[in-house]
Short mmCIF file of C-alpha atoms in Angstrom, two decimals:
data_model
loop_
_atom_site.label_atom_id
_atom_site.label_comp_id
_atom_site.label_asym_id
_atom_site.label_seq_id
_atom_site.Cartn_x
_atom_site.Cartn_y
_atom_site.Cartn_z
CA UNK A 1 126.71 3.86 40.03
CA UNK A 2 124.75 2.66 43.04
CA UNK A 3 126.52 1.87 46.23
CA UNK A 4 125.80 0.21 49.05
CA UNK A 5 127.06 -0.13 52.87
CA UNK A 6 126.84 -1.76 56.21
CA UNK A 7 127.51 -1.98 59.77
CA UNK A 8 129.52 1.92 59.22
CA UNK A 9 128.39 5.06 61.36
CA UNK A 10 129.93 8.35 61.38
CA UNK A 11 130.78 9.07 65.18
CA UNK A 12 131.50 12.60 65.47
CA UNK A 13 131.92 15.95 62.97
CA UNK A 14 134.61 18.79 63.63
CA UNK A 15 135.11 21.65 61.42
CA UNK A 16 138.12 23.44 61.86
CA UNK A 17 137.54 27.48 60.45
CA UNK A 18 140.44 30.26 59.86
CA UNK A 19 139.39 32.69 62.55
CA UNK A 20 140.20 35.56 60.17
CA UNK A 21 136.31 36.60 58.76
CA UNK A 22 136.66 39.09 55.26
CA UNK A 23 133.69 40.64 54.27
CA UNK A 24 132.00 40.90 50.37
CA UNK A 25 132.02 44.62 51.90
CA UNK A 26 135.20 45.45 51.49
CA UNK A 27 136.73 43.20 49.05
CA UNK A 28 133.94 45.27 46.36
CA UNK A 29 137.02 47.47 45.50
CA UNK A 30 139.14 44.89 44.23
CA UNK A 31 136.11 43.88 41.42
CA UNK A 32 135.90 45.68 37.87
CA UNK A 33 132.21 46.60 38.57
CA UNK A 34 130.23 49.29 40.03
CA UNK A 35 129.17 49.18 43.35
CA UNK A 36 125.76 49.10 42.61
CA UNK A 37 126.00 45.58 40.82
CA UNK A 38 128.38 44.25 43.31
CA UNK A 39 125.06 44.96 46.11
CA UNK A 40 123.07 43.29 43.63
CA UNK A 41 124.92 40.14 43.14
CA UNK A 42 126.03 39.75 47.01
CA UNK A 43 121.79 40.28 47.32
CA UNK A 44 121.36 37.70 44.51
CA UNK A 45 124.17 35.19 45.47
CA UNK A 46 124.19 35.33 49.14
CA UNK A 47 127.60 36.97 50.11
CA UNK A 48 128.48 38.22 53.39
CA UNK A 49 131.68 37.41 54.75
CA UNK A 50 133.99 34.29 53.90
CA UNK A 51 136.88 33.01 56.24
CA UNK A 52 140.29 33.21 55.10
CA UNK A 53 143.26 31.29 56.25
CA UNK A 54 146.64 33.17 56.70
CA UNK A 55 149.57 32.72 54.19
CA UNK A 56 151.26 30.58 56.25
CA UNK A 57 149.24 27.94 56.99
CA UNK A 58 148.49 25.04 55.20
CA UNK A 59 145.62 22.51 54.77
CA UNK A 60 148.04 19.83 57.46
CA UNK A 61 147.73 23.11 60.16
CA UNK A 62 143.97 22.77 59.90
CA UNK A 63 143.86 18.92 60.39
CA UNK A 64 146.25 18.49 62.84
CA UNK A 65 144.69 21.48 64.93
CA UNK A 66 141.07 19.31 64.47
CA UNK A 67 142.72 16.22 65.73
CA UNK A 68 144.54 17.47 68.91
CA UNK A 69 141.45 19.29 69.91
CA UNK A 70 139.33 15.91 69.67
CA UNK A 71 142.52 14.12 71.53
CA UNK A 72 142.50 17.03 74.12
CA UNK A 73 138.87 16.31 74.53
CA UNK A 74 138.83 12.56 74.61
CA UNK A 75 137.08 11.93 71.84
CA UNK A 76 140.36 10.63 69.98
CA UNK A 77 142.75 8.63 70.91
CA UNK A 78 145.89 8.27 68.63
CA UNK A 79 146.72 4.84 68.72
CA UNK A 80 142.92 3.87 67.43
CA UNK A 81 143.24 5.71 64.30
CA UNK A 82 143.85 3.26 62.25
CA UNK A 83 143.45 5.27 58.53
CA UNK A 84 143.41 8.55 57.45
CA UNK A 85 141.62 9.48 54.33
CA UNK A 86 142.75 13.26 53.22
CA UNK A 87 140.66 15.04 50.90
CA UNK A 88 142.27 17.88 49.29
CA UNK A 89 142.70 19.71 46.03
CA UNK A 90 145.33 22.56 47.86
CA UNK A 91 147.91 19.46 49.45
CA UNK A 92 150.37 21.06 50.71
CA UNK A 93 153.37 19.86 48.61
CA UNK A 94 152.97 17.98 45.40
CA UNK A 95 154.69 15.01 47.31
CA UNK A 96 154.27 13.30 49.66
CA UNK A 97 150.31 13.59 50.11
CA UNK A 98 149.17 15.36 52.96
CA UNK A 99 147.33 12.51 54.89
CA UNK A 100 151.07 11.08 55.98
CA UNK A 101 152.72 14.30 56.88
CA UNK A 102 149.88 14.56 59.47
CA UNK A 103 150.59 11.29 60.93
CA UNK A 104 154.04 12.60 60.99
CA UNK A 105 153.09 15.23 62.84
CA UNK A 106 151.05 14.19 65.03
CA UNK A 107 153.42 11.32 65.40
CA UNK A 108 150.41 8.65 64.98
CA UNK A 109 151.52 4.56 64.68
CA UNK A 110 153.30 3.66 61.90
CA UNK A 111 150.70 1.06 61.13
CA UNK A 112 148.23 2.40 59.54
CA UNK A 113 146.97 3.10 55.67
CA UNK A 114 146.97 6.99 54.51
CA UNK A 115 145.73 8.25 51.54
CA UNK A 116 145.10 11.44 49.76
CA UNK A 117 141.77 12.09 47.38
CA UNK A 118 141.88 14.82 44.59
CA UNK A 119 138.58 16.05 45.08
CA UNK A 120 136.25 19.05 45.51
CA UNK A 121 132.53 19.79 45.71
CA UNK A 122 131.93 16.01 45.99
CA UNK A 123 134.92 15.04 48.07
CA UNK A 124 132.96 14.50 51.34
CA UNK A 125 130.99 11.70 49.63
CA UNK A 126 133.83 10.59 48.01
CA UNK A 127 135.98 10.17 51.12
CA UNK A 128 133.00 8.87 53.28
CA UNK A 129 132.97 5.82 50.38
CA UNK A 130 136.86 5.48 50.65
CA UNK A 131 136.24 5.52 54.74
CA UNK A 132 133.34 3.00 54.75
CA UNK A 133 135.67 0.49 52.06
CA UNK A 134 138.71 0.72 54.66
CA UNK A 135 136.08 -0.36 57.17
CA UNK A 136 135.42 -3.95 55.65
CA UNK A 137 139.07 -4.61 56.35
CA UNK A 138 139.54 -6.62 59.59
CA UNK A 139 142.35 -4.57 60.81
CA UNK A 140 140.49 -1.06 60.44
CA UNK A 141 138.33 -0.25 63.03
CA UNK A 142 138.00 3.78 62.91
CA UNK A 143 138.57 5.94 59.99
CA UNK A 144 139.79 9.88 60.14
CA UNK A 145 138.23 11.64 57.01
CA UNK A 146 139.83 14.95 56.60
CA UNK A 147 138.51 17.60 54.53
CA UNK A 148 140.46 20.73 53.63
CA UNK A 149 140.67 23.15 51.19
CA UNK A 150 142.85 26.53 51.16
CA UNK A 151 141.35 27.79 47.92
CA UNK A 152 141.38 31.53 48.54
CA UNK A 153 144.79 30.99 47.29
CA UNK A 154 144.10 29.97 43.79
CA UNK A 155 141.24 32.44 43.27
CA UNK A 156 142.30 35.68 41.98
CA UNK A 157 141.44 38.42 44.16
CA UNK A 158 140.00 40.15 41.29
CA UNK A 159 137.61 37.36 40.21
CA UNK A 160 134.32 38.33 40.86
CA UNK A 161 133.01 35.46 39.59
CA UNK A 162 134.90 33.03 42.25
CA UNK A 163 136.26 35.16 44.84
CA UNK A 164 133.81 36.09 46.71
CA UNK A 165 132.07 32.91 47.21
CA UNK A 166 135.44 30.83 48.06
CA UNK A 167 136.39 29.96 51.94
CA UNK A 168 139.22 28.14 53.43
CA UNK A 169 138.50 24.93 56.21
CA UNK A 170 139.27 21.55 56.97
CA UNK A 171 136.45 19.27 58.95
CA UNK A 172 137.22 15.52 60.43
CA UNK A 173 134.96 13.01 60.68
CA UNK A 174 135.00 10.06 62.46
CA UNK A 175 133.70 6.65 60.87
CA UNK A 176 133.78 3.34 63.00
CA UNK A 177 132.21 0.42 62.16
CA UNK A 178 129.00 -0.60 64.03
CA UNK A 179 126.52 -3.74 63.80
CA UNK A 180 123.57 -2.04 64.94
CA UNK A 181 123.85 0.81 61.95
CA UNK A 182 121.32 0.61 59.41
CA UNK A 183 121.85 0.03 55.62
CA UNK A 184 123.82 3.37 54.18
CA UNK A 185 122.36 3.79 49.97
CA UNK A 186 124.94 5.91 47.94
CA UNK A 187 125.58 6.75 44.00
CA UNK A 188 127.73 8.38 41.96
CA UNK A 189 128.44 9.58 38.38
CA UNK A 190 130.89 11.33 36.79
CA UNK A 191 131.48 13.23 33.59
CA UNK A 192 134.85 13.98 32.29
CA UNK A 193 133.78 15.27 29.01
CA UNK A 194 133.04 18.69 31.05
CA UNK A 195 136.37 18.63 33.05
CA UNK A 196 137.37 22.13 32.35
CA UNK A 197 133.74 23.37 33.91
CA UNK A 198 136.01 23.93 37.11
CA UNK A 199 139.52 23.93 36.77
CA UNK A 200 142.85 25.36 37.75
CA UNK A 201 144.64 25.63 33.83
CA UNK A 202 148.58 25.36 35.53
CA UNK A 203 150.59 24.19 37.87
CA UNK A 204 150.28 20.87 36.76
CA UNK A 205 152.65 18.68 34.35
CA UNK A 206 150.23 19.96 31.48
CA UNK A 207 151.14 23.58 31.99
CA UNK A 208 153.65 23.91 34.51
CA UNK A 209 154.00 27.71 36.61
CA UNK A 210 156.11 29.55 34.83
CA UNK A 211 156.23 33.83 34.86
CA UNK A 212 153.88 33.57 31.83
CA UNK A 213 150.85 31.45 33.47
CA UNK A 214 151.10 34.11 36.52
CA UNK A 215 149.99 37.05 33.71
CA UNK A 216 146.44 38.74 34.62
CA UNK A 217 144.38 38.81 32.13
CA UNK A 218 141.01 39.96 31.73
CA UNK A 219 137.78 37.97 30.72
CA UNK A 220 135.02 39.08 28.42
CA UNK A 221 133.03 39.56 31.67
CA UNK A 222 135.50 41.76 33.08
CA UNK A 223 136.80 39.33 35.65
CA UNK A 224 140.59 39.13 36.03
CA UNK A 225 142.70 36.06 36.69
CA UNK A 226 146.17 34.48 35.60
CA UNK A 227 146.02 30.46 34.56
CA UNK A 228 147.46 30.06 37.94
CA UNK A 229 144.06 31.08 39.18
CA UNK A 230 140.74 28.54 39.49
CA UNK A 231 138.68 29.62 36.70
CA UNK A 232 134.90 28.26 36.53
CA UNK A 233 132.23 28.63 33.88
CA UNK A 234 129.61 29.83 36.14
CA UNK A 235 126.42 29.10 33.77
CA UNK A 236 128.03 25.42 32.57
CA UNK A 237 128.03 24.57 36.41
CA UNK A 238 124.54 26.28 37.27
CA UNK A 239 122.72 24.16 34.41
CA UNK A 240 124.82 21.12 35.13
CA UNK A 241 123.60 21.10 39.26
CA UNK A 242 119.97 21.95 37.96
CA UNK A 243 120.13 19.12 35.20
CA UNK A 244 121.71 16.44 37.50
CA UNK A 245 121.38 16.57 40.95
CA UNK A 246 117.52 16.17 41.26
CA UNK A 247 117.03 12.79 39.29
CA UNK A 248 120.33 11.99 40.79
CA UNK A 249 118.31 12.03 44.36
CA UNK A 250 115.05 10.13 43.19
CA UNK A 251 116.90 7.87 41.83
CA UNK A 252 118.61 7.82 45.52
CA UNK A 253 115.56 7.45 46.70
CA UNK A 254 114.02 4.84 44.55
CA UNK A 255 117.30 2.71 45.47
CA UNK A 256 116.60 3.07 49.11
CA UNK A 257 113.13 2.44 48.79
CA UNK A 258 111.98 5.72 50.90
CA UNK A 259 109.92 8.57 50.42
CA UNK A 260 110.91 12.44 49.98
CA UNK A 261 109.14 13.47 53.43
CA UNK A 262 110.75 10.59 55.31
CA UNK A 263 114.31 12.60 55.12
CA UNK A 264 114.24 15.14 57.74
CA UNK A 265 117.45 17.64 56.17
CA UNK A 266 119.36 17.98 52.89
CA UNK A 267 122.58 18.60 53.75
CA UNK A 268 124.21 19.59 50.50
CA UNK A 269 127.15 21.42 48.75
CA UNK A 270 126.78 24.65 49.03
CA UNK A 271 128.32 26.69 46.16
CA UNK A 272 126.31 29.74 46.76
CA UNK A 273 122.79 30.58 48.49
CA UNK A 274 121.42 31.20 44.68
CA UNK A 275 121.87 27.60 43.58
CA UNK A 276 121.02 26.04 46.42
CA UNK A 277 117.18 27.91 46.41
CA UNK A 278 116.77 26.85 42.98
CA UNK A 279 118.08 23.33 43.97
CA UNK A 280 115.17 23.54 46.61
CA UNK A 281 112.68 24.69 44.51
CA UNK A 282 113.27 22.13 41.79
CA UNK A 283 112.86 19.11 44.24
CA UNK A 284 110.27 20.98 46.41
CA UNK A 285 112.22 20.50 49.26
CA UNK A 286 110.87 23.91 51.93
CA UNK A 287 114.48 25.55 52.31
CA UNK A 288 114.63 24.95 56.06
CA UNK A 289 115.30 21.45 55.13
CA UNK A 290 117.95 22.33 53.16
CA UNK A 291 120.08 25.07 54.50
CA UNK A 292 121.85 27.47 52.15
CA UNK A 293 123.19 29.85 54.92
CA UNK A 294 127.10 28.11 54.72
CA UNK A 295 128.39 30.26 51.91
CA UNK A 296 127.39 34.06 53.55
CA UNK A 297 129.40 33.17 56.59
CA UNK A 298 131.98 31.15 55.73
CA UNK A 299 132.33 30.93 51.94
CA UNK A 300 132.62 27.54 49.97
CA UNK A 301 135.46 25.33 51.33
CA UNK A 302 134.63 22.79 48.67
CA UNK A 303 134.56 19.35 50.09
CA UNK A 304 133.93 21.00 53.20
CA UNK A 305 130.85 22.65 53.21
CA UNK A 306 129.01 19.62 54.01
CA UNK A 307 130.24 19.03 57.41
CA UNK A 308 130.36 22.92 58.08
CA UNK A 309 126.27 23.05 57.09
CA UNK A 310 126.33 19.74 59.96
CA UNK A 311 128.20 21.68 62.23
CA UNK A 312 126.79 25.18 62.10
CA UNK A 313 122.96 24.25 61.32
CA UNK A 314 122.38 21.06 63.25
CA UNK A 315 125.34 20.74 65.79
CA UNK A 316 124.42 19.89 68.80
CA UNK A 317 121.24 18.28 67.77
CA UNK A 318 122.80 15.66 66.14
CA UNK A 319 124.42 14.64 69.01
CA UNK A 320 121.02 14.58 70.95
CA UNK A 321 119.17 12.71 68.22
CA UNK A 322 119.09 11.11 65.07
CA UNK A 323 117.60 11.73 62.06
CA UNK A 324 117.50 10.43 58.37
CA UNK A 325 119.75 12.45 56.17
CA UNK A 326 120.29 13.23 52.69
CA UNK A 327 123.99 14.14 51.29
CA UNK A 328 124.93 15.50 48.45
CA UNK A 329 128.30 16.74 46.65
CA UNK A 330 128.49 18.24 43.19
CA UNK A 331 131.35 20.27 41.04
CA UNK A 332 134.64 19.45 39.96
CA UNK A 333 135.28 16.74 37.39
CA UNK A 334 132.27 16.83 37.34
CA UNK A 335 131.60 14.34 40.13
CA UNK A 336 128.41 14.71 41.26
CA UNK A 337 127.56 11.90 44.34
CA UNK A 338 125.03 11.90 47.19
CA UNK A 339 124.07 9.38 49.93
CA UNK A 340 121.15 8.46 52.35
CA UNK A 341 122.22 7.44 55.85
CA UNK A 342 120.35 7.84 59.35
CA UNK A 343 123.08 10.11 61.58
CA UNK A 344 122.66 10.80 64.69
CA UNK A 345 123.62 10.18 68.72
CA UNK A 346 127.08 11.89 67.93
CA UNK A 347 129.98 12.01 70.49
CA UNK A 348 130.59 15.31 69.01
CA UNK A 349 129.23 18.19 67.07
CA UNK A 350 130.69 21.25 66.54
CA UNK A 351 133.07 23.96 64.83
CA UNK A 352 136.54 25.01 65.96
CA UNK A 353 138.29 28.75 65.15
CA UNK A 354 142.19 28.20 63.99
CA UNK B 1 104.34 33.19 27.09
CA UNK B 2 103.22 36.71 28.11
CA UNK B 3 104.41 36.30 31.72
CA UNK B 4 107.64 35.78 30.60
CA UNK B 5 108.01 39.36 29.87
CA UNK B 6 107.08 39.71 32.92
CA UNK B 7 109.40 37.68 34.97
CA UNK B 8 112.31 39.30 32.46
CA UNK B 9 111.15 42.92 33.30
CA UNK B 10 111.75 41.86 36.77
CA UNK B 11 115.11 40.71 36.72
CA UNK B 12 116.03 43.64 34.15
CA UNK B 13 114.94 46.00 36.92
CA UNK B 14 112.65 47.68 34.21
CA UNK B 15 109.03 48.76 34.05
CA UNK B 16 108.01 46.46 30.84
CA UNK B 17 109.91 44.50 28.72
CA UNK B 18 108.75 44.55 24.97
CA UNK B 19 109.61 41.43 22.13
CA UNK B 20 112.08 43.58 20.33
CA UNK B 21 114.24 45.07 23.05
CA UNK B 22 117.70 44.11 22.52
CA UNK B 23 119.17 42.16 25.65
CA UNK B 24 122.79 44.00 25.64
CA UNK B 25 120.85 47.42 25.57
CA UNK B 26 119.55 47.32 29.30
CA UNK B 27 120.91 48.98 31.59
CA UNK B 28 121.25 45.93 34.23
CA UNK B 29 122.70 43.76 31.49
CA UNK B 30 125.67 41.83 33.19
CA UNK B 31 127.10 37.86 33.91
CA UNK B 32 124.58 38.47 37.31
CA UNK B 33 121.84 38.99 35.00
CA UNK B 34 122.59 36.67 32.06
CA UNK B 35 122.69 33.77 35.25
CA UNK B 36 119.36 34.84 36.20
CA UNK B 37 117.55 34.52 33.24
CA UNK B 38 119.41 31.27 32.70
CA UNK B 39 117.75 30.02 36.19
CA UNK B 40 114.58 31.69 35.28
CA UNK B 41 114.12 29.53 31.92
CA UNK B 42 115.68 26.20 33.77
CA UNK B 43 112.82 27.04 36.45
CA UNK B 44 109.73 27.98 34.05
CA UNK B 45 110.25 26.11 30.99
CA UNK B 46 112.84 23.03 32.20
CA UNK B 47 115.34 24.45 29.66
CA UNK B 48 118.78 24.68 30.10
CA UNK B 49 120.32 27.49 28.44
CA UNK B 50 124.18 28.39 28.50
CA UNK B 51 125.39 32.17 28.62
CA UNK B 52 127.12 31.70 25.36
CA UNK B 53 122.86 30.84 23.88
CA UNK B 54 121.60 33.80 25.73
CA UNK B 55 123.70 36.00 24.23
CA UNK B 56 123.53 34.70 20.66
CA UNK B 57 119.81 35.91 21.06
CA UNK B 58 119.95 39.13 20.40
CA UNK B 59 116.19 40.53 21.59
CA UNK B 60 113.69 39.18 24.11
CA UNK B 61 111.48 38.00 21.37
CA UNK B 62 114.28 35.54 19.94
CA UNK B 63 114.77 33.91 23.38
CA UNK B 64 111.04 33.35 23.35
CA UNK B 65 110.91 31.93 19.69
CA UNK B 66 113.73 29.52 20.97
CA UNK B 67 111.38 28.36 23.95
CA UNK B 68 108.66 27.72 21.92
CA UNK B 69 110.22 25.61 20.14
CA UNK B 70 111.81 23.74 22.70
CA UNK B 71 107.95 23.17 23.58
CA UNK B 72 106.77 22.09 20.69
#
């Protein structure tokens, strides 16, 4: 599905990272394989260390930490926030969604709209949509997306196959509304025939947590997890991000009406370096225009990765100039999304420790 | 097809990779591996392949029997 918006700009990125940094190094151990093909696959895949939050803190601690530091700095003031759009798959509590316990806590006006979205690899498309619709309302003037993800938590240690490429974060964006903004070209497609690609078995209604789901078991691969763990079929999810993501972009393109060299970076998911290279390759797209470096030092925060390739690879730059940029979110659902939109002259850039 | 060998022999961390070697029988054989050839064939012959395929082809020259026909 094509989408289309106007008059929106994102103002300003945070990303908000667990200060604690774990290395593939020593986490090699905990993985039923030899040490010489752990080296190869952190070689192959891209591994070096991943930032992990600690046990008691919660994707709200991130957010709210992001948001007083943009108060603190002036970039934010409380009383023009006028939604919050949460994008989580690790809320903290089943209910009530995470978006309101921040404005709890941060003790934000009471009117205002908050909303959670269940969503991963594509969640930073999907919540820039959900910002840019609040924005046609009259009364909404500036839009908090927050992305954050604590999966570490739901990935068994023991997984080689997910833990090591996993990271905890949270980023917030800011998206006002603005009549000088060019034309922003989106689309999006999803595929629920596939939904247990990438998927968490219990802890749901379907399969509630009970001492059975919590028993480790081991895969044919030699991987162990428990159905309270994430479990991913690593080749379904390769072949599905090779299949769909490069027509998904021409026909991104064709919709805008713009050529391949006129986009200066490709800021996309990153799941690991390895699929992002053959991403690159497929599109011929030189990799310096699409950075896979997010993964080996900070691991995949899901929906978050986006903002933390902004943050860490362009940063300041993007607050210095502007330049035409292609997003793009992929995973869990599967969702796969991905948007065309000119960023640039940003109040603020950059990436916070917690 | 020759240079598929090749390309195999080089993700198999071997010297030369002949039609009827069995896949399971390298030494290097593992998920890591089985994902590689996976992106290899996506890459070289726009082919998607799932793990689950690989394995059900039990030597090097069935894998390339499938491609071919894939081609033709």
């Amino acid at each position: 599905m094509n989408l289309k918006f106007k008059n929106k700009k994102i103002t300003g990125i945070l990303t908000v990272l667990p200060s604690k940094e774990v290395s593939f190094e020593d986490e090699m151990e905990n993985y039923n394989f030899s040490k010489e093909q752990s080296a190869k696959l952190k070689k192959i895949m891209g591994y070096g260390s991943h930032r992990i939050v600690d046990e008691n803190v919660c994707c709200s601690d991130l957010a709210v930490a992001g948001i007083n530091y943009l108060i603190e700095r002036g970039h934010l003031k409380k009383e023009e926030i006028d939604a919050i759009v949460m994008v989580t798959q690790t809320p903290d509590y089943i209910m009530p969604v995470t978006s309101i316990l921040i404005q709890g806590k941060l003790d934000l006006k009471k009117d205002m709209y908050c909303v959670d979205v269940n969503q991963g690899c594509a969640g930073y498309l999907v919540g820039l949509h959900q910002a840019f619709m609040f924005l046609e309302q009259e009364t909404v003037n500036k839009v908090v997306l927050v992305n954050a993800d604590i999966l570490t938590r739901k990935v068994s240690k023991k997984d080689r196959n997910s833990y090591p490429l996993v990271g905890d974060g949270a980023s917030i964006t800011i998206v006002e509304k603005d009549t000088t903004s060019p034309e922003i070209f989106s689309n999006i497609k999803v595929d629920g025939t596939n939904w247990d690609a990438l998927m968490i078995p219990a802890g749901g209604m379907r399969l509630p947590i009970s001492p059975e789901t919590g028993v480790f078991q081991e895969d044919d691969k030699g991987n162990i997890r428990s159905k309270d763990n994430l479990v991913m079929k690593g080749d379904a999810v390769f072949n599905f991000v090779q299949t769909e993501v490069p027509p998904m972009i021409n026909d991104l393109v064709t919709y805008a009406g713009v050529e391949m060299d006129t986009i200066d970076y490709f800021m996309f998911h990153q799941p690991n370096r390895f699929m992002l290279q053959k991403l690159a390759d497929k599109m011929k797209v030189s990799y310096d225009r699409m950075p896979n470096n997010v993964v080996e030092h900070f691991g995949n925060a899901s929906g978050v990765t986006i903002p933390t390739d902004i943050t860490f690879n362009l940063g300041q730059k993007l607050c210095d100039n502007e330049y035409m940029v292609c997003l793009a979110g992929f995973g869990v659902g599967l969702t796969w999304s991905s948007m065309l939109i000119k960023m640039g002259k940003l109040d603020f850039c950059e990436m916070i420790n917690y | 097809m020759t240079d598929i060998n090749e390309k195999l022999a080089e993700i198999l961390e071997v010297d030369t990779v002949n039609d009827s070697d069995v896949f399971t029988q390298f030494d290097e054989w593992d998920s890591l591996t089985s994902l590689s050839i996976i992106a290899m064939v996506d890459a070289n012959y726009n082919t998607n392949i799932s793990a689950e395929q690989l394995l059900s082809f039990t030597t090097v020259g069935d894998l390339k029997n499938y491609l071919n026909s894939k081609k033709s």
